[in-house]
PDB file of C-alpha atoms in Angstrom:
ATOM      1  CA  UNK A   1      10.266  17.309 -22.077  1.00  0.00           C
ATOM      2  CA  UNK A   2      13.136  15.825 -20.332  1.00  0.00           C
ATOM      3  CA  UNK A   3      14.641  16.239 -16.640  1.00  0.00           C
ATOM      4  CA  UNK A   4      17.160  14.298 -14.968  1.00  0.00           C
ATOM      5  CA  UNK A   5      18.600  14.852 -11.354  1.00  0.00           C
ATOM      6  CA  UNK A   6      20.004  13.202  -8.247  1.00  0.00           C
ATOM      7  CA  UNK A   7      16.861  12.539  -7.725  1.00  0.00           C
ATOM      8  CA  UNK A   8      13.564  12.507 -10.339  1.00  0.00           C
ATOM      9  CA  UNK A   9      13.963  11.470 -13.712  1.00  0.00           C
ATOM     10  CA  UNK A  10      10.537  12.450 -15.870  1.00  0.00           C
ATOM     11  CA  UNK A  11      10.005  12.266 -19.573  1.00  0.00           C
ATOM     12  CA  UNK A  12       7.202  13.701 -21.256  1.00  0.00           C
ATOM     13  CA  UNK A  13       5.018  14.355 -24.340  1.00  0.00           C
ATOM     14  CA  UNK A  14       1.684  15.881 -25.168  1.00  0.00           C
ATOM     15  CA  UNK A  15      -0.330  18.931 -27.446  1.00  0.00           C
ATOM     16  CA  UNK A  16      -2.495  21.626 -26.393  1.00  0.00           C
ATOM     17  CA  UNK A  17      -5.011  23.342 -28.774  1.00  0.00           C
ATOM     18  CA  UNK A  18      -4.994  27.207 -28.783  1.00  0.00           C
ATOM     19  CA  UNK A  19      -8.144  27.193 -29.455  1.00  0.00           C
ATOM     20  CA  UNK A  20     -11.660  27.134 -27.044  1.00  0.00           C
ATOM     21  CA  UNK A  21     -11.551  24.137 -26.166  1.00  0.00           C
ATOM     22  CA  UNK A  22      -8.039  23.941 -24.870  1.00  0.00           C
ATOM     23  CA  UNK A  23      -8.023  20.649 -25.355  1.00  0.00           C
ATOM     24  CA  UNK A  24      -4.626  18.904 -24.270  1.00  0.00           C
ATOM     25  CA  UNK A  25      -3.235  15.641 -23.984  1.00  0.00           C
ATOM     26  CA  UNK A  26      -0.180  14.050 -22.317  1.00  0.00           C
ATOM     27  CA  UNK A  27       2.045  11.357 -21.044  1.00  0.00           C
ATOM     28  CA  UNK A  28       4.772  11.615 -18.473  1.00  0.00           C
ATOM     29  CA  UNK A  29       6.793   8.837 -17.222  1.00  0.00           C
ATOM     30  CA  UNK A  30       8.908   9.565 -13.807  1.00  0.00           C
ATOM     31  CA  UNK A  31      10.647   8.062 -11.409  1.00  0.00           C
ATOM     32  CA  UNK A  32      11.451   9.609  -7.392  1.00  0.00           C
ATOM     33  CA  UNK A  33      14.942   8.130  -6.604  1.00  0.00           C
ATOM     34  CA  UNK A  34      16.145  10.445  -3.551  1.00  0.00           C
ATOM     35  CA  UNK A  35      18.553   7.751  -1.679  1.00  0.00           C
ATOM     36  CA  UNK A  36      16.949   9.069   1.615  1.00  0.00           C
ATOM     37  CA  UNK A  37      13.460   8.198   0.480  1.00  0.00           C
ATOM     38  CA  UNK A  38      11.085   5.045  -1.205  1.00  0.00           C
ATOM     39  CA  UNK A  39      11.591   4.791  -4.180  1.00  0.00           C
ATOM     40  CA  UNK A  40       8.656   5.411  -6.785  1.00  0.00           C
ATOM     41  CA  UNK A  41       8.201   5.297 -10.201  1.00  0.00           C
ATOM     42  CA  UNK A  42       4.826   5.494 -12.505  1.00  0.00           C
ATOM     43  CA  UNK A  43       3.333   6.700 -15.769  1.00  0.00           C
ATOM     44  CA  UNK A  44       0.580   8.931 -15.993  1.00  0.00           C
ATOM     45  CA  UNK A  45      -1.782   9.714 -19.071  1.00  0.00           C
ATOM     46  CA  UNK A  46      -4.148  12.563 -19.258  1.00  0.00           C
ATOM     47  CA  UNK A  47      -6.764  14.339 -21.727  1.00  0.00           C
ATOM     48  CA  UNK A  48      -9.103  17.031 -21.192  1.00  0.00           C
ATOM     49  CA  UNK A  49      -9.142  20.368 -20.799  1.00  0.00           C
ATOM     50  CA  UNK A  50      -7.994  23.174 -18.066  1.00  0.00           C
ATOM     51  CA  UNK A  51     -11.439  22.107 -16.415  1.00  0.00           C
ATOM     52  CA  UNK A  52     -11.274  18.895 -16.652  1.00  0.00           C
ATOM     53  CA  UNK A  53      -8.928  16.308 -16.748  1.00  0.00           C
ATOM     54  CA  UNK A  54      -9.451  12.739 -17.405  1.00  0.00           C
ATOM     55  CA  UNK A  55      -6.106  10.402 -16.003  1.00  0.00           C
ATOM     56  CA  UNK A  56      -4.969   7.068 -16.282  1.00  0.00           C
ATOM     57  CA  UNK A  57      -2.258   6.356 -13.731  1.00  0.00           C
ATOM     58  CA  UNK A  58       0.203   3.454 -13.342  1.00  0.00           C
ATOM     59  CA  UNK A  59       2.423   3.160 -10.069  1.00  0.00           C
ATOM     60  CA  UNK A  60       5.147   0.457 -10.825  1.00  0.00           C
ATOM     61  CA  UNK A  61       7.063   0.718  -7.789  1.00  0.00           C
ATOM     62  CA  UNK A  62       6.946   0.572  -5.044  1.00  0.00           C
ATOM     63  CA  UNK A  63       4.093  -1.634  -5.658  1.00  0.00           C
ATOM     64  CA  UNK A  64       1.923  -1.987  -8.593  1.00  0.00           C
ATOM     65  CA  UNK A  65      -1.548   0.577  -8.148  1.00  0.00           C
ATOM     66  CA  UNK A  66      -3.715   1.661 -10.870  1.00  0.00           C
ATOM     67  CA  UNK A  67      -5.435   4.959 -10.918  1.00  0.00           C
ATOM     68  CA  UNK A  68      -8.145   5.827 -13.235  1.00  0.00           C
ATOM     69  CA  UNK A  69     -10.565   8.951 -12.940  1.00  0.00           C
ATOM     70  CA  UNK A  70     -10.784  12.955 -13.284  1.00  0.00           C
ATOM     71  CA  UNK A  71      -9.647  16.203 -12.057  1.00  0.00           C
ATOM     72  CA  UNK A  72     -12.074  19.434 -12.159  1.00  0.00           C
ATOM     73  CA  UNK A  73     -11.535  22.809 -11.884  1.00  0.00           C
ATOM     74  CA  UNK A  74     -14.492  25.351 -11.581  1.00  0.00           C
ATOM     75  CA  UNK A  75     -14.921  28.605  -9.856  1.00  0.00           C
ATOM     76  CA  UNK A  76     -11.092  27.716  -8.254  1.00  0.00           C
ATOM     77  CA  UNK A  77     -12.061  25.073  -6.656  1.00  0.00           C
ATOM     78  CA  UNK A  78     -10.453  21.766  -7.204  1.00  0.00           C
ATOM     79  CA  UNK A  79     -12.438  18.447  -7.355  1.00  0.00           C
ATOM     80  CA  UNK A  80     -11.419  14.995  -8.195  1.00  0.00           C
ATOM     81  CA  UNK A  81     -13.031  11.532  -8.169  1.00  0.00           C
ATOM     82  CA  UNK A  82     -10.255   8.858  -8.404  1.00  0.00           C
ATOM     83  CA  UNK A  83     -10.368   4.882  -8.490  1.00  0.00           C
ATOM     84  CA  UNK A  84      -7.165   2.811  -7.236  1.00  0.00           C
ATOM     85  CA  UNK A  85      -7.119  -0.746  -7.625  1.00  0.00           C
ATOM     86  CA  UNK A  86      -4.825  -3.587  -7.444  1.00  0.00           C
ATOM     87  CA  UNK A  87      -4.036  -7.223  -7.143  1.00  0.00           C
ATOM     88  CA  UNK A  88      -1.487  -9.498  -5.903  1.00  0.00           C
ATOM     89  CA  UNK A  89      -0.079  -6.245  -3.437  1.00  0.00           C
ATOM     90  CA  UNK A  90       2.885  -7.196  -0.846  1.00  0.00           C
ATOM     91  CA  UNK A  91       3.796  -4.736   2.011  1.00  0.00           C
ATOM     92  CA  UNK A  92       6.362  -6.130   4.559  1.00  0.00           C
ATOM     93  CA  UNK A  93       5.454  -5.034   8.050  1.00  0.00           C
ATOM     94  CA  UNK A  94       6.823  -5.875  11.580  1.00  0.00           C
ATOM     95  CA  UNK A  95       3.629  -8.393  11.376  1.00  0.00           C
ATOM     96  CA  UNK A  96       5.216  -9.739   8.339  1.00  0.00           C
ATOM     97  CA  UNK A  97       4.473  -9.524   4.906  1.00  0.00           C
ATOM     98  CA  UNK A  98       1.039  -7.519   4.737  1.00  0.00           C
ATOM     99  CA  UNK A  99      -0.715  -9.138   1.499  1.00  0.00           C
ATOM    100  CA  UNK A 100      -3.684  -8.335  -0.924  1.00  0.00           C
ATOM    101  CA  UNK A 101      -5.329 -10.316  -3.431  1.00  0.00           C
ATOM    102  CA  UNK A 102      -7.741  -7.758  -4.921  1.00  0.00           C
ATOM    103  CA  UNK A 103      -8.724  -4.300  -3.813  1.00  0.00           C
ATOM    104  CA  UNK A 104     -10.196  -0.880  -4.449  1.00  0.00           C
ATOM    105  CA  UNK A 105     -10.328   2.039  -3.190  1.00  0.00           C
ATOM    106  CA  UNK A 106     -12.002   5.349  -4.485  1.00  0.00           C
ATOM    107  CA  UNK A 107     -11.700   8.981  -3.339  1.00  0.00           C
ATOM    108  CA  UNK A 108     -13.868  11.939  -4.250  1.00  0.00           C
ATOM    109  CA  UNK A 109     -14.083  15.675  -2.973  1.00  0.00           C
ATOM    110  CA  UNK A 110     -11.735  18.333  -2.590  1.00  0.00           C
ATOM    111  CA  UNK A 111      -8.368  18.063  -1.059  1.00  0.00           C
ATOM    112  CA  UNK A 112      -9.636  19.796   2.030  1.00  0.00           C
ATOM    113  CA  UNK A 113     -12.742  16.984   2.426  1.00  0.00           C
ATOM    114  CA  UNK A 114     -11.782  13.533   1.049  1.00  0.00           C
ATOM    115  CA  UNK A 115     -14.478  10.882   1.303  1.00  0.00           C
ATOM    116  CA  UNK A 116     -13.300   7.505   0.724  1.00  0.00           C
ATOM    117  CA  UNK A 117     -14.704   3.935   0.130  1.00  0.00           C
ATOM    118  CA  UNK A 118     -12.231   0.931   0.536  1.00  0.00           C
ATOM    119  CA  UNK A 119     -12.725  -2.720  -0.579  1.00  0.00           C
ATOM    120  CA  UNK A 120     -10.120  -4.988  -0.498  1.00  0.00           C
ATOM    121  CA  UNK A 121      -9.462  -8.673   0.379  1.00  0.00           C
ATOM    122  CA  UNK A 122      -6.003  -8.648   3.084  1.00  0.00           C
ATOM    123  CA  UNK A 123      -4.244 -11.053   4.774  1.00  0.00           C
ATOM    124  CA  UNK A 124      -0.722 -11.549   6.285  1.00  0.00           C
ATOM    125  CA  UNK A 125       2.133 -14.177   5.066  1.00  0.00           C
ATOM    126  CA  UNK A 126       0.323 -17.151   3.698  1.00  0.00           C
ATOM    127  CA  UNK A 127      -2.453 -17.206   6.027  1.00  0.00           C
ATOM    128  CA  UNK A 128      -5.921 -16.698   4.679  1.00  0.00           C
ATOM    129  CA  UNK A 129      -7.501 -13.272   3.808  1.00  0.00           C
ATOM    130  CA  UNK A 130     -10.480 -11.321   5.497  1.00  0.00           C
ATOM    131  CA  UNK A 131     -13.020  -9.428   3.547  1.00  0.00           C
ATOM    132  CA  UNK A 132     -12.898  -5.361   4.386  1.00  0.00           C
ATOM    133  CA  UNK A 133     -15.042  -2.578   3.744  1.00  0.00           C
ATOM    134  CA  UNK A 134     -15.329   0.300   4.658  1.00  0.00           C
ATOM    135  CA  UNK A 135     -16.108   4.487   4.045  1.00  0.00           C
ATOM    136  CA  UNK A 136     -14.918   7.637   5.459  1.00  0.00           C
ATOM    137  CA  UNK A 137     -14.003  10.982   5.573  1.00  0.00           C
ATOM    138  CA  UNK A 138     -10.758  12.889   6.006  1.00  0.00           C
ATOM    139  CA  UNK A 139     -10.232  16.175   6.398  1.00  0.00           C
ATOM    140  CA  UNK A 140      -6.046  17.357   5.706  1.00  0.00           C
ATOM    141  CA  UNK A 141      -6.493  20.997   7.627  1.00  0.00           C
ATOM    142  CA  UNK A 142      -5.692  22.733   9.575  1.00  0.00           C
ATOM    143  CA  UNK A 143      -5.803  19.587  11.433  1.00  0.00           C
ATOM    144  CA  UNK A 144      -5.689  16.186  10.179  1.00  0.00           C
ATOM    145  CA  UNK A 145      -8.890  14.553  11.062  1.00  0.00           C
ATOM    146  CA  UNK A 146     -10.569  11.053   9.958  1.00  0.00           C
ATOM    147  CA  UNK A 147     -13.707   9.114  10.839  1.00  0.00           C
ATOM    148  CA  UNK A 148     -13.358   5.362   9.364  1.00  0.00           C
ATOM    149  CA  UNK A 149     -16.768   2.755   9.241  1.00  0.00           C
ATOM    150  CA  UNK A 150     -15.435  -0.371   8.815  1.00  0.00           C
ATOM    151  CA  UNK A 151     -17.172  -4.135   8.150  1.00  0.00           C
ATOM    152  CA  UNK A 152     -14.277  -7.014   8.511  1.00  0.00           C
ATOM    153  CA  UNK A 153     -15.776 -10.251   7.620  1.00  0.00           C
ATOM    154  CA  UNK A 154     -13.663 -13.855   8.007  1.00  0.00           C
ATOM    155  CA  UNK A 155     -10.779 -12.620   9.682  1.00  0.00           C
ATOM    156  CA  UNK A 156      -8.074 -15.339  10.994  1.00  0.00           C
ATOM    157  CA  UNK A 157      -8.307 -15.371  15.270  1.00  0.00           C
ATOM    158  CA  UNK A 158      -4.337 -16.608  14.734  1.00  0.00           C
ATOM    159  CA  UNK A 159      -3.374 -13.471  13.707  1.00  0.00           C
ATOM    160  CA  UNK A 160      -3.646 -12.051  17.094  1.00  0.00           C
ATOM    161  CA  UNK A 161      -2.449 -15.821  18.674  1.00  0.00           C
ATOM    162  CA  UNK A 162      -0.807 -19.302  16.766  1.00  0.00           C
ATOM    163  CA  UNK A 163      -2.967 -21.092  19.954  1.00  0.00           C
ATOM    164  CA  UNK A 164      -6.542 -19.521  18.510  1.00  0.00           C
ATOM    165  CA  UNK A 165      -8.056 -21.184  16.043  1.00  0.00           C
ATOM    166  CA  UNK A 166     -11.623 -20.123  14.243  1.00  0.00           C
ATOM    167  CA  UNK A 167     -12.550 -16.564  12.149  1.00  0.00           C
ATOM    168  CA  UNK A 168     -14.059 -13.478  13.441  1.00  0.00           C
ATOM    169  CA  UNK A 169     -16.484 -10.974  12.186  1.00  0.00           C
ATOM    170  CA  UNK A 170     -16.405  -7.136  13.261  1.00  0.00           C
ATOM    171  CA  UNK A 171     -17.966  -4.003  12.425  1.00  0.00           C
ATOM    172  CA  UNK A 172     -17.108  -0.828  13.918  1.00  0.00           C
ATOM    173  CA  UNK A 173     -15.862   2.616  13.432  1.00  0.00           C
ATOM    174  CA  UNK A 174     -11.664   4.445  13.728  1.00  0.00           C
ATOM    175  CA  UNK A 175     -11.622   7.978  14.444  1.00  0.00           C
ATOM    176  CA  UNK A 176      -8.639   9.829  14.540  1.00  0.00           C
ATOM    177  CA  UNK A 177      -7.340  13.665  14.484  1.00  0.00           C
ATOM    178  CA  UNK A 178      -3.848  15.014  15.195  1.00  0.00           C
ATOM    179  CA  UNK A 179      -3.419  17.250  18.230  1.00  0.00           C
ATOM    180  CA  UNK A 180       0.072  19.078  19.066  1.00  0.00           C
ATOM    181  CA  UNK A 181       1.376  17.410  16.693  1.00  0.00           C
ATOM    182  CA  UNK A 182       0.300  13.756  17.853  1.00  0.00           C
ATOM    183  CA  UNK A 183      -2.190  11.459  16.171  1.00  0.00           C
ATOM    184  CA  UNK A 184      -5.094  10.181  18.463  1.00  0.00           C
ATOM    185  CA  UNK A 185      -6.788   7.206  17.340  1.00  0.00           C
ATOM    186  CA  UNK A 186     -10.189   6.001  18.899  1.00  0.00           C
ATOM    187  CA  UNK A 187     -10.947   2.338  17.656  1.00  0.00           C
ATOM    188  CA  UNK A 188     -14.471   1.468  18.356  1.00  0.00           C
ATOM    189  CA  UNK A 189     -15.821  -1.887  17.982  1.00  0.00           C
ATOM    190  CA  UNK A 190     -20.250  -1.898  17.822  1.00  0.00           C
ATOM    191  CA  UNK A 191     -19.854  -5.389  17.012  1.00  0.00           C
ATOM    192  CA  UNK A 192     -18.012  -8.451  17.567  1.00  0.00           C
ATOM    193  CA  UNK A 193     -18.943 -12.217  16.930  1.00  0.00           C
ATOM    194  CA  UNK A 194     -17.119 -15.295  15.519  1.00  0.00           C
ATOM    195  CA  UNK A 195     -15.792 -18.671  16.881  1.00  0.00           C
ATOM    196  CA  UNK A 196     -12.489 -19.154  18.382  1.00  0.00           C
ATOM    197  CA  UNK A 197     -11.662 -22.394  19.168  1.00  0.00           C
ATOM    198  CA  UNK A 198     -14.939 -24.501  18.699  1.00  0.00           C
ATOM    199  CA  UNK A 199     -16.128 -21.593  21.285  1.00  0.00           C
ATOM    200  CA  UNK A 200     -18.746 -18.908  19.906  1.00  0.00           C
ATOM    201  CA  UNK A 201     -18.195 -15.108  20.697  1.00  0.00           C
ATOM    202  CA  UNK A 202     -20.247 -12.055  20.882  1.00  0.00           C
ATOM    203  CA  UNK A 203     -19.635  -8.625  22.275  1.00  0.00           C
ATOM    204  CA  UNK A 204     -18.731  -4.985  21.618  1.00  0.00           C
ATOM    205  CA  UNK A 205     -15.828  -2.857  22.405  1.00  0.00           C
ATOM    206  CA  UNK A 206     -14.273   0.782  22.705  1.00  0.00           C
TER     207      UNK A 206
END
């Protein structure tokens, strides 16, 4: 299989047994290169059957992502467990370049209830990185709608200031649904403590 356009280029190869198994197997490269639009490019693997799919996933641009995990189908209903992990990520921002070391981040469900579980080490520019986890839910429709727990451990106090110096610990919870077509976020902080200038800190927020 071959397609080229203005705007995706994909390649592919792979079998599929008429048998009862259905077993199949494939390999598709693309790339998404719309001029209004990111572009993206990636390989993806896969071997299974109609019911389940087992995929190997490689984003090369815009930034490097690997995705490994499976895709099942039973009773029409679509379920997936997915792990995406990287190193060495750069994201510019109006912050400035956002950057990650090392991170993961898995998603299970159904693509009307994702629950997700984030780890990741991030940091801006050159400055040093803060630990982050965190789990959640989100729910697409008919209304997009998230709940976030997070724990943020050895964050940089000059991030919000070049004056502060010191880290900051935080654990808390982002909550977040879209309403007329407007996303409301709710940021609330059950914990707070750290030093900031030889000066400890303790409190809670919302």
């Amino acid at each position: 299989l071959s397609l080229r356009s203005s705007w995706l280029d994909l390649d592919g190869a792979g079998s599929f047994q008429l048998d009862e198994t259905l077993a199949t197997e494939g390999r598709v490269s693309w790339r998404w290169k719309d001029p209004d639009s990111m572009a993206l490019a990636g390989l993806l693997q896969f071997t299974g059957s109609p019911k389940r799919l087992d995929v190997h996933h490689e984003l090369a641009e815009p930034l490097a992502l690997t995705t490994d995990g499976s895709v099942s189908v039973a009773s029409d209903k679509v379920t997936f467990e997915l792990t995406n992990a990287w190193s060495e990520l750069e994201w510019p921002t109006e912050r400035g370049a956002l950057r990650s070391s090392h991170g993961q981040l898995v998603t299970r469900g159904t693509p009307d209830d994702i629950q997700i579980n984030l780890a990741a080490a991030v940091g801006f520019d050159d400055g040093p990185e803060a630990e982050v986890l965190g789990e959640g839910s989100v729910r697409p429709t008919p209304d997009l709608e998230f709940r976030f727990a997070y724990e943020l451990a050895a964050l940089d106090s000059a991030y919000a200031h070049a004056d502060l110096r010191g880290t900051v610990s935080s654990q808390g919870r982002l909550v977040g649904e879209r309403r007329d077509d407007e996303l409301e976020l709710d940021l609330l902080i059950d914990a707070l403590e750290g030093t900031i200038n030889g000066y400890a800190i303790e409190g809670a927020a919302e």
